[in-house]
Coordinates of C-alpha atoms in Angstrom, one line a residue:
M1493 CA 92.7 81.3 96.7
N1494 CA 93.1 82.4 100.2
L1495 CA 94.8 85.8 100.5
Q1496 CA 94.8 88.0 103.5
E1497 CA 92.4 90.9 103.2
S1498 CA 95.2 93.4 103.2
A1499 CA 96.7 91.7 100.1
E1500 CA 93.3 91.8 98.4
M1501 CA 93.1 95.5 99.2
Y1502 CA 96.5 96.2 97.6
L1503 CA 95.5 94.3 94.5
E1504 CA 92.2 96.2 94.3
T1505 CA 94.0 99.5 94.7
V1506 CA 96.4 98.7 91.9
L1507 CA 93.4 97.9 89.7
V1508 CA 91.6 101.1 90.5
L1509 CA 94.8 103.2 90.0
Q1510 CA 95.5 101.5 86.7
K1511 CA 92.0 102.4 85.6
E1512 CA 92.5 106.0 86.7
K1513 CA 96.1 106.7 85.8
G1514 CA 97.3 103.9 83.5
I1515 CA 100.7 103.6 85.2
V1516 CA 101.0 102.7 88.9
R1517 CA 103.9 103.3 91.2
A1518 CA 104.5 102.4 94.8
I1519 CA 104.1 106.1 95.9
D1520 CA 100.6 106.1 94.2
I1521 CA 99.5 103.1 96.3
A1522 CA 101.0 104.6 99.4
R1523 CA 99.1 107.9 98.9
Q1524 CA 95.8 106.1 98.0
M1525 CA 95.9 103.7 101.0
Q1526 CA 97.5 106.2 103.3
F1527 CA 100.4 103.8 104.2
S1528 CA 104.1 104.5 104.5
R1529 CA 106.2 104.0 101.4
P1530 CA 108.3 101.3 103.1
T1531 CA 105.2 99.4 104.1
V1532 CA 103.8 99.5 100.6
S1533 CA 107.2 98.5 99.1
Q1534 CA 107.4 95.5 101.4
Q1535 CA 103.9 94.3 100.4
I1536 CA 104.5 94.9 96.7
R1537 CA 107.6 92.7 96.9
R1538 CA 105.6 89.9 98.6
L1539 CA 102.8 90.1 96.1
A1540 CA 105.3 90.1 93.2
E1541 CA 107.2 87.0 94.7
D1542 CA 103.8 85.2 94.9
G1543 CA 103.0 86.0 91.3
Y1544 CA 100.2 88.6 91.7
L1545 CA 102.2 91.6 90.5
E1546 CA 105.0 92.4 88.1
L1547 CA 107.4 95.4 88.2
D1548 CA 109.2 96.7 85.2
A1549 CA 112.6 98.3 85.0
S1550 CA 111.0 101.7 85.8
K1551 CA 109.3 100.3 88.9
H1552 CA 105.9 100.5 87.4
I1553 CA 103.5 98.0 88.9
Y1554 CA 101.2 95.7 86.9
L1555 CA 98.8 93.0 87.8
T1556 CA 99.4 89.5 86.5
A1557 CA 96.5 87.5 85.3
K1558 CA 96.3 85.8 88.7
G1559 CA 96.5 89.2 90.5
R1560 CA 93.9 90.8 88.2
L1561 CA 91.4 88.0 88.9
I1562 CA 91.7 88.6 92.7
A1563 CA 91.6 92.4 92.2
E1564 CA 88.4 92.3 90.1
E1565 CA 86.7 89.9 92.5
T1566 CA 87.5 92.1 95.4
Y1567 CA 86.4 95.2 93.5
D1568 CA 83.1 93.6 92.4
R1569 CA 82.4 92.4 96.0
H1570 CA 83.0 95.9 97.4
N1571 CA 80.7 97.5 94.7
C1572 CA 78.0 95.0 95.5
L1573 CA 78.2 95.7 99.2
A1574 CA 78.2 99.5 98.6
K1575 CA 75.0 99.2 96.4
L1576 CA 73.4 97.1 99.1
F1577 CA 74.2 99.5 101.8
I1578 CA 72.9 102.4 99.7
W1579 CA 69.7 100.5 99.0
M1580 CA 69.3 99.9 102.7
G1581 CA 69.8 103.6 103.4
V1582 CA 73.0 103.2 105.4

């Protein structure tokens, strides 16, 4: 699977917010990533069209199985890198 890094970051952000809040909305993603709401809405629409996210009638955002896989891989990769940098004293 070859997604752009920005798409991976959106999916990872949804995963983290789901763990923290349970329910994720576009405004939550915009605040977390410090992006404008229209920018976030556009990316969410693309990710939903590609089958990575689902939106319900209340505009709550959920990862699909495909999206969760990418989000968890990205999250794990970032955690491994962070641990490595801490170990190195960076």
